[in-house]
mmCIF file of C-alpha atoms in Angstrom:
data_model
loop_
_atom_site.group_PDB
_atom_site.id
_atom_site.type_symbol
_atom_site.label_atom_id
_atom_site.label_comp_id
_atom_site.label_asym_id
_atom_site.label_seq_id
_atom_site.Cartn_x
_atom_site.Cartn_y
_atom_site.Cartn_z
ATOM 1 C CA LEU A 1 4.217 -14.049 5.490
ATOM 2 C CA THR A 2 5.373 -15.878 2.364
ATOM 3 C CA PRO A 3 2.213 -15.476 0.236
ATOM 4 C CA VAL A 4 1.737 -11.874 1.378
ATOM 5 C CA SER A 5 5.330 -11.035 0.467
ATOM 6 C CA VAL A 6 5.108 -12.776 -2.912
ATOM 7 C CA PHE A 7 1.822 -11.096 -3.848
ATOM 8 C CA ALA A 8 2.972 -7.682 -2.639
ATOM 9 C CA LEU A 9 6.382 -7.806 -4.351
ATOM 10 C CA VAL A 10 6.375 -10.232 -7.274
ATOM 11 C CA GLY A 11 2.652 -9.738 -7.869
ATOM 12 C CA VAL A 12 2.919 -5.948 -8.073
ATOM 13 C CA VAL A 13 5.902 -6.069 -10.431
ATOM 14 C CA LEU A 14 4.166 -8.665 -12.614
ATOM 15 C CA THR A 15 0.940 -6.635 -12.666
ATOM 16 C CA THR A 16 2.880 -3.524 -13.676
ATOM 17 C CA PHE A 17 4.540 -5.163 -16.661
ATOM 18 C CA VAL A 18 1.470 -7.077 -17.860
ATOM 19 C CA ALA A 19 -0.744 -3.986 -17.679
ATOM 20 C CA GLY A 20 1.938 -1.938 -19.404
ATOM 21 C CA ALA A 21 2.326 -4.511 -22.167
ATOM 22 C CA VAL A 22 -1.435 -4.527 -22.808
ATOM 23 C CA MET A 23 -1.503 -0.733 -23.137
ATOM 24 C CA VAL A 24 1.493 -0.758 -25.486
ATOM 25 C CA TRP A 25 -0.003 -3.480 -27.663
ATOM 26 C CA GLY A 26 -3.619 -2.355 -27.566
ATOM 27 C CA PHE A 27 -3.454 1.429 -27.439
ATOM 28 C CA GLY A 28 0.002 2.221 -28.753
ATOM 29 C CA MET A 29 1.380 3.845 -25.599
ATOM 30 C CA SER A 30 5.117 4.240 -25.201
ATOM 31 C CA TRP A 31 6.673 1.720 -22.824
ATOM 32 C CA GLU A 32 7.642 4.402 -20.329
ATOM 33 C CA ILE A 33 4.124 5.835 -19.995
ATOM 34 C CA ALA A 34 2.541 2.364 -20.080
ATOM 35 C CA LEU A 35 4.719 1.141 -17.215
ATOM 36 C CA LEU A 36 3.942 4.313 -15.279
ATOM 37 C CA PHE A 37 0.265 3.488 -15.711
ATOM 38 C CA GLY A 38 0.995 -0.079 -14.611
ATOM 39 C CA THR A 39 2.542 1.102 -11.347
ATOM 40 C CA LEU A 40 -0.538 3.224 -10.644
ATOM 41 C CA ILE A 41 -3.033 0.365 -10.950
ATOM 42 C CA ALA A 42 -0.840 -2.435 -9.560
ATOM 43 C CA ALA A 43 -1.874 -1.815 -5.950
ATOM 44 C CA THR A 44 -5.325 -2.985 -4.872
ATOM 45 C CA ASP A 45 -7.743 -1.558 -2.319
ATOM 46 C CA PRO A 46 -9.456 -4.388 -0.402
ATOM 47 C CA VAL A 47 -11.955 -2.351 1.638
ATOM 48 C CA SER A 48 -15.083 -3.498 -0.192
ATOM 49 C CA VAL A 49 -13.780 -7.037 -0.678
ATOM 50 C CA VAL A 50 -12.947 -7.493 3.002
ATOM 51 C CA ALA A 51 -16.395 -6.135 3.944
ATOM 52 C CA VAL A 52 -18.005 -8.797 1.747
ATOM 53 C CA PHE A 53 -15.718 -11.440 3.256
ATOM 54 C CA ARG A 54 -16.942 -10.526 6.737
ATOM 55 C CA GLU A 55 -20.581 -10.788 5.695
ATOM 56 C CA LEU A 56 -20.023 -14.181 4.077
ATOM 57 C CA GLY A 57 -17.880 -15.552 6.885
ATOM 58 C CA VAL A 58 -14.922 -16.304 4.624
ATOM 59 C CA ALA A 59 -11.935 -18.087 6.169
ATOM 60 C CA LYS A 60 -9.762 -15.769 8.248
ATOM 61 C CA ARG A 61 -6.653 -16.806 6.311
ATOM 62 C CA LEU A 62 -8.069 -15.455 3.049
ATOM 63 C CA SER A 63 -9.096 -12.155 4.648
ATOM 64 C CA LEU A 64 -5.679 -11.869 6.268
ATOM 65 C CA LEU A 65 -4.005 -12.500 2.906
ATOM 66 C CA MET A 66 -6.056 -9.746 1.251
ATOM 67 C CA GLU A 67 -5.451 -7.210 4.004
ATOM 68 C CA GLY A 68 -1.794 -8.133 4.434
ATOM 69 C CA GLU A 69 -1.051 -7.784 0.744
ATOM 70 C CA SER A 70 -2.857 -4.439 0.554
ATOM 71 C CA LEU A 71 -0.655 -3.079 3.344
ATOM 72 C CA PHE A 72 2.562 -3.802 1.483
ATOM 73 C CA ASN A 73 1.567 -3.515 -2.187
ATOM 74 C CA ASP A 74 0.915 0.220 -1.770
ATOM 75 C CA GLY A 75 4.508 0.716 -0.694
ATOM 76 C CA THR A 76 5.860 -1.473 -3.490
ATOM 77 C CA SER A 77 3.837 0.287 -6.184
ATOM 78 C CA ILE A 78 4.830 3.737 -4.896
ATOM 79 C CA VAL A 79 8.501 2.752 -5.015
ATOM 80 C CA LEU A 80 8.064 1.431 -8.568
ATOM 81 C CA PHE A 81 6.194 4.594 -9.554
ATOM 82 C CA ARG A 82 9.049 6.772 -8.334
ATOM 83 C CA LEU A 83 11.604 4.700 -10.260
ATOM 84 C CA VAL A 84 9.604 4.665 -13.504
ATOM 85 C CA LEU A 85 8.837 8.381 -13.186
ATOM 86 C CA VAL A 86 12.578 9.102 -13.158
ATOM 87 C CA VAL A 87 12.918 7.134 -16.395
ATOM 88 C CA VAL A 88 10.007 9.075 -17.963
ATOM 89 C CA LEU A 89 11.488 12.436 -16.981
ATOM 90 C CA THR A 90 15.131 11.689 -17.816
ATOM 91 C CA GLY A 91 14.815 9.109 -20.580
ATOM 92 C CA VAL A 92 17.607 7.065 -18.970
ATOM 93 C CA PHE A 93 17.113 3.548 -17.614
ATOM 94 C CA ASN A 94 19.808 1.562 -15.815
ATOM 95 C CA PRO A 95 18.513 -1.869 -14.735
ATOM 96 C CA VAL A 96 21.210 -2.429 -12.106
ATOM 97 C CA SER A 97 20.831 0.959 -10.457
ATOM 98 C CA GLY A 98 17.042 0.585 -10.651
ATOM 99 C CA ILE A 99 17.122 -2.737 -8.776
ATOM 100 C CA VAL A 100 19.587 -1.359 -6.210
ATOM 101 C CA GLU A 101 17.410 1.717 -5.649
ATOM 102 C CA PHE A 102 14.297 -0.435 -5.312
ATOM 103 C CA LEU A 103 15.940 -2.640 -2.690
ATOM 104 C CA ARG A 104 17.314 0.396 -0.865
ATOM 105 C CA LEU A 105 13.894 2.025 -0.623
ATOM 106 C CA VAL A 106 12.091 -1.158 0.433
ATOM 107 C CA LEU A 107 14.684 -2.629 2.802
ATOM 108 C CA GLY A 108 15.466 0.782 4.252
ATOM 109 C CA GLY A 109 11.783 1.333 4.971
ATOM 110 C CA ILE A 110 11.488 -2.095 6.607
ATOM 111 C CA ALA A 111 14.552 -1.548 8.809
ATOM 112 C CA LEU A 112 13.522 1.947 9.894
ATOM 113 C CA GLY A 113 9.921 0.939 10.575
ATOM 114 C CA ALA A 114 10.980 -2.086 12.621
ATOM 115 C CA ALA A 115 13.389 0.015 14.700
ATOM 116 C CA LEU A 116 10.829 2.740 15.377
ATOM 117 C CA GLY A 117 8.110 0.221 16.214
ATOM 118 C CA TYR A 118 10.405 -1.566 18.676
ATOM 119 C CA LEU A 119 11.506 1.671 20.359
ATOM 120 C CA ALA A 120 7.912 2.865 20.599
ATOM 121 C CA ALA A 121 6.834 -0.443 22.161
ATOM 122 C CA ARG A 122 9.576 -0.272 24.777
ATOM 123 C CA PHE A 123 8.702 3.341 25.572
ATOM 124 C CA LEU A 124 4.965 2.714 25.772
ATOM 125 C CA ALA A 125 5.574 -0.180 28.180
ATOM 126 C CA ARG A 126 6.494 2.453 30.794
ATOM 127 C CA ILE A 127 3.240 4.417 30.351
ATOM 128 C CA GLU A 128 -0.099 3.480 31.869
ATOM 129 C CA ASP A 129 -2.322 6.300 30.589
ATOM 130 C CA TYR A 130 -4.305 4.987 27.621
ATOM 131 C CA LEU A 131 -4.851 8.475 26.156
ATOM 132 C CA ILE A 132 -1.098 9.087 26.008
ATOM 133 C CA GLU A 133 -0.548 5.613 24.563
ATOM 134 C CA ILE A 134 -3.069 6.224 21.782
ATOM 135 C CA SER A 135 -1.628 9.666 21.060
ATOM 136 C CA LEU A 136 1.900 8.305 20.770
ATOM 137 C CA THR A 137 0.666 5.502 18.512
ATOM 138 C CA VAL A 138 -0.772 8.075 16.091
ATOM 139 C CA VAL A 139 2.461 10.076 16.337
ATOM 140 C CA LEU A 140 4.395 6.906 15.446
ATOM 141 C CA ALA A 141 2.293 6.442 12.311
ATOM 142 C CA TRP A 142 2.906 9.986 11.065
ATOM 143 C CA GLY A 143 6.451 10.237 12.410
ATOM 144 C CA SER A 144 7.699 7.024 10.817
ATOM 145 C CA PHE A 145 6.405 8.152 7.425
ATOM 146 C CA ILE A 146 7.885 11.660 7.678
ATOM 147 C CA LEU A 147 11.257 10.426 8.968
ATOM 148 C CA ALA A 148 11.497 7.731 6.293
ATOM 149 C CA GLU A 149 10.768 10.192 3.492
ATOM 150 C CA TYR A 150 13.336 12.591 4.956
ATOM 151 C CA LEU A 151 15.945 9.818 4.990
ATOM 152 C CA GLY A 152 15.082 8.819 1.425
ATOM 153 C CA VAL A 153 13.464 5.434 2.027
ATOM 154 C CA SER A 154 9.859 4.277 1.612
ATOM 155 C CA GLY A 155 7.611 6.073 4.070
ATOM 156 C CA VAL A 156 4.635 3.813 3.391
ATOM 157 C CA ILE A 157 6.578 0.623 4.087
ATOM 158 C CA ALA A 158 8.190 2.146 7.179
ATOM 159 C CA THR A 159 4.766 3.055 8.570
ATOM 160 C CA VAL A 160 3.328 -0.390 7.859
ATOM 161 C CA VAL A 161 6.244 -2.231 9.469
ATOM 162 C CA ALA A 162 6.249 0.107 12.482
ATOM 163 C CA GLY A 163 2.546 -0.633 12.954
ATOM 164 C CA LEU A 164 3.050 -4.381 12.637
ATOM 165 C CA VAL A 165 5.887 -4.404 15.175
ATOM 166 C CA LEU A 166 4.002 -2.206 17.628
ATOM 167 C CA GLY A 167 0.769 -4.147 17.192
ATOM 168 C CA ASN A 168 2.333 -7.575 17.674
ATOM 169 C CA TYR A 169 5.377 -7.111 19.904
ATOM 170 C CA GLY A 170 4.079 -3.975 21.602
ATOM 171 C CA GLY A 171 0.640 -5.454 22.035
ATOM 172 C CA ARG A 172 2.087 -8.119 24.337
ATOM 173 C CA ILE A 173 4.239 -5.875 26.530
ATOM 174 C CA SER A 174 2.772 -2.366 26.300
ATOM 175 C CA PHE A 175 -0.988 -2.159 26.042
ATOM 176 C CA SER A 176 -3.567 -2.889 28.685
ATOM 177 C CA PRO A 177 -6.890 -4.496 27.639
ATOM 178 C CA THR A 178 -8.581 -1.074 27.886
ATOM 179 C CA THR A 179 -5.964 0.518 25.646
ATOM 180 C CA LYS A 180 -6.303 -2.247 23.055
ATOM 181 C CA ILE A 181 -10.075 -1.847 22.824
ATOM 182 C CA VAL A 182 -10.025 1.949 22.625
ATOM 183 C CA LEU A 183 -7.051 1.994 20.238
ATOM 184 C CA GLU A 184 -8.743 -0.415 17.844
ATOM 185 C CA HIS A 185 -11.840 1.795 17.634
ATOM 186 C CA VAL A 186 -9.833 5.023 17.294
ATOM 187 C CA LEU A 187 -7.660 3.669 14.483
ATOM 188 C CA GLU A 188 -10.672 2.131 12.761
ATOM 189 C CA PHE A 189 -12.345 5.553 12.784
ATOM 190 C CA ILE A 190 -9.217 7.299 11.467
ATOM 191 C CA SER A 191 -8.928 4.688 8.723
ATOM 192 C CA PHE A 192 -12.569 5.156 7.740
ATOM 193 C CA VAL A 193 -12.224 8.947 7.570
ATOM 194 C CA ALA A 194 -9.000 8.702 5.538
ATOM 195 C CA ASN A 195 -10.535 6.269 3.032
ATOM 196 C CA SER A 196 -13.641 8.436 2.704
ATOM 197 C CA PHE A 197 -11.597 11.538 1.979
ATOM 198 C CA ILE A 198 -9.466 9.712 -0.583
ATOM 199 C CA PHE A 199 -12.463 8.574 -2.619
ATOM 200 C CA LEU A 200 -14.167 11.937 -2.185
ATOM 201 C CA LEU A 201 -11.129 13.797 -3.546
ATOM 202 C CA ILE A 202 -10.847 11.350 -6.446
ATOM 203 C CA GLY A 203 -14.519 11.895 -7.248
ATOM 204 C CA LEU A 204 -14.089 15.671 -7.204
ATOM 205 C CA GLN A 205 -11.288 15.391 -9.778
ATOM 206 C CA ILE A 206 -13.365 13.379 -12.285
ATOM 207 C CA GLN A 207 -14.951 15.359 -15.119
ATOM 208 C CA PHE A 208 -17.704 13.613 -17.064
ATOM 209 C CA VAL A 209 -16.527 15.306 -20.248
ATOM 210 C CA ASP A 210 -13.159 13.604 -19.859
ATOM 211 C CA LEU A 211 -14.863 10.257 -19.303
ATOM 212 C CA ARG A 212 -16.895 10.622 -22.498
ATOM 213 C CA THR A 213 -13.992 11.726 -24.684
ATOM 214 C CA ASN A 214 -11.552 9.095 -23.389
ATOM 215 C CA TRP A 215 -13.822 6.055 -23.227
ATOM 216 C CA GLN A 216 -11.653 3.977 -25.562
ATOM 217 C CA VAL A 217 -8.483 4.261 -23.533
ATOM 218 C CA MET A 218 -10.573 3.657 -20.390
ATOM 219 C CA VAL A 219 -11.851 0.368 -21.807
ATOM 220 C CA TRP A 220 -8.305 -0.712 -22.584
ATOM 221 C CA ALA A 221 -7.134 0.418 -19.144
ATOM 222 C CA ILE A 222 -9.852 -1.575 -17.348
ATOM 223 C CA GLY A 223 -9.088 -4.643 -19.440
ATOM 224 C CA ALA A 224 -5.365 -4.255 -18.791
ATOM 225 C CA ALA A 225 -5.944 -3.978 -15.037
ATOM 226 C CA LEU A 226 -8.178 -7.058 -14.899
ATOM 227 C CA LEU A 227 -5.876 -9.168 -17.054
ATOM 228 C CA ALA A 228 -2.736 -8.109 -15.187
ATOM 229 C CA ARG A 229 -4.307 -8.856 -11.822
ATOM 230 C CA ALA A 230 -5.551 -12.249 -13.035
ATOM 231 C CA VAL A 231 -2.058 -13.166 -14.240
ATOM 232 C CA ALA A 232 -0.451 -12.014 -10.993
ATOM 233 C CA VAL A 233 -2.932 -13.853 -8.751
ATOM 234 C CA ASN A 234 -2.956 -17.119 -10.700
ATOM 235 C CA GLY A 235 0.795 -16.999 -11.187
ATOM 236 C CA ASN A 236 1.385 -16.669 -7.449
ATOM 237 C CA LEU A 237 -1.514 -18.820 -6.238
ATOM 238 C CA PRO A 238 0.603 -21.915 -5.377
ATOM 239 C CA THR A 239 2.427 -19.890 -2.679
ATOM 240 C CA ALA A 240 -0.850 -19.193 -0.869
#
């Protein structure tokens, strides 16, 4: 829990500022836009890395660290993006209110997700039909996100925490062995489809003309991302 939390919180913030600083120094971006860029690239996607880990038989702890961080760093970077976007649009930055808002979004998402996951686990413990259990699990994923966004806290973090509580606490009291096996395959399929659509939609948005005309800023952006990630990982490595 400690290394995952440090990488997903401190690491994301550090990556944001290092990447932003590189873009300001190297390409002359304004600090506001550079930090907005930093929040966009601070989160990592471990799908390909974890697949390689499985093929190589890497230690489970390292795979767990990668996957655990990826679950939470998305939520952290989205929260940071929302805060920086307000600064870009309004031109006003208040450090105290920014920190308070960040904590409110993150802690509020954690509290709501934990509560929903616990309630769902207790409710599912009374049901023995695996199809209903799987359906309600999917409803929990969507519902926790929608409710959190409606209440003004982080939907991503609420969904992640709800899933962790249901999967660990609920897995012991709610799910039969059959439900666990089927649920794992169903969610793995949903995850695969979601990831495929994300990369497909990104690919459809890319225009080769834009790539050719903006190659210089792309080189700086790639360098900024690699350097920022290296600083964040090596800076936090002792905690792992």
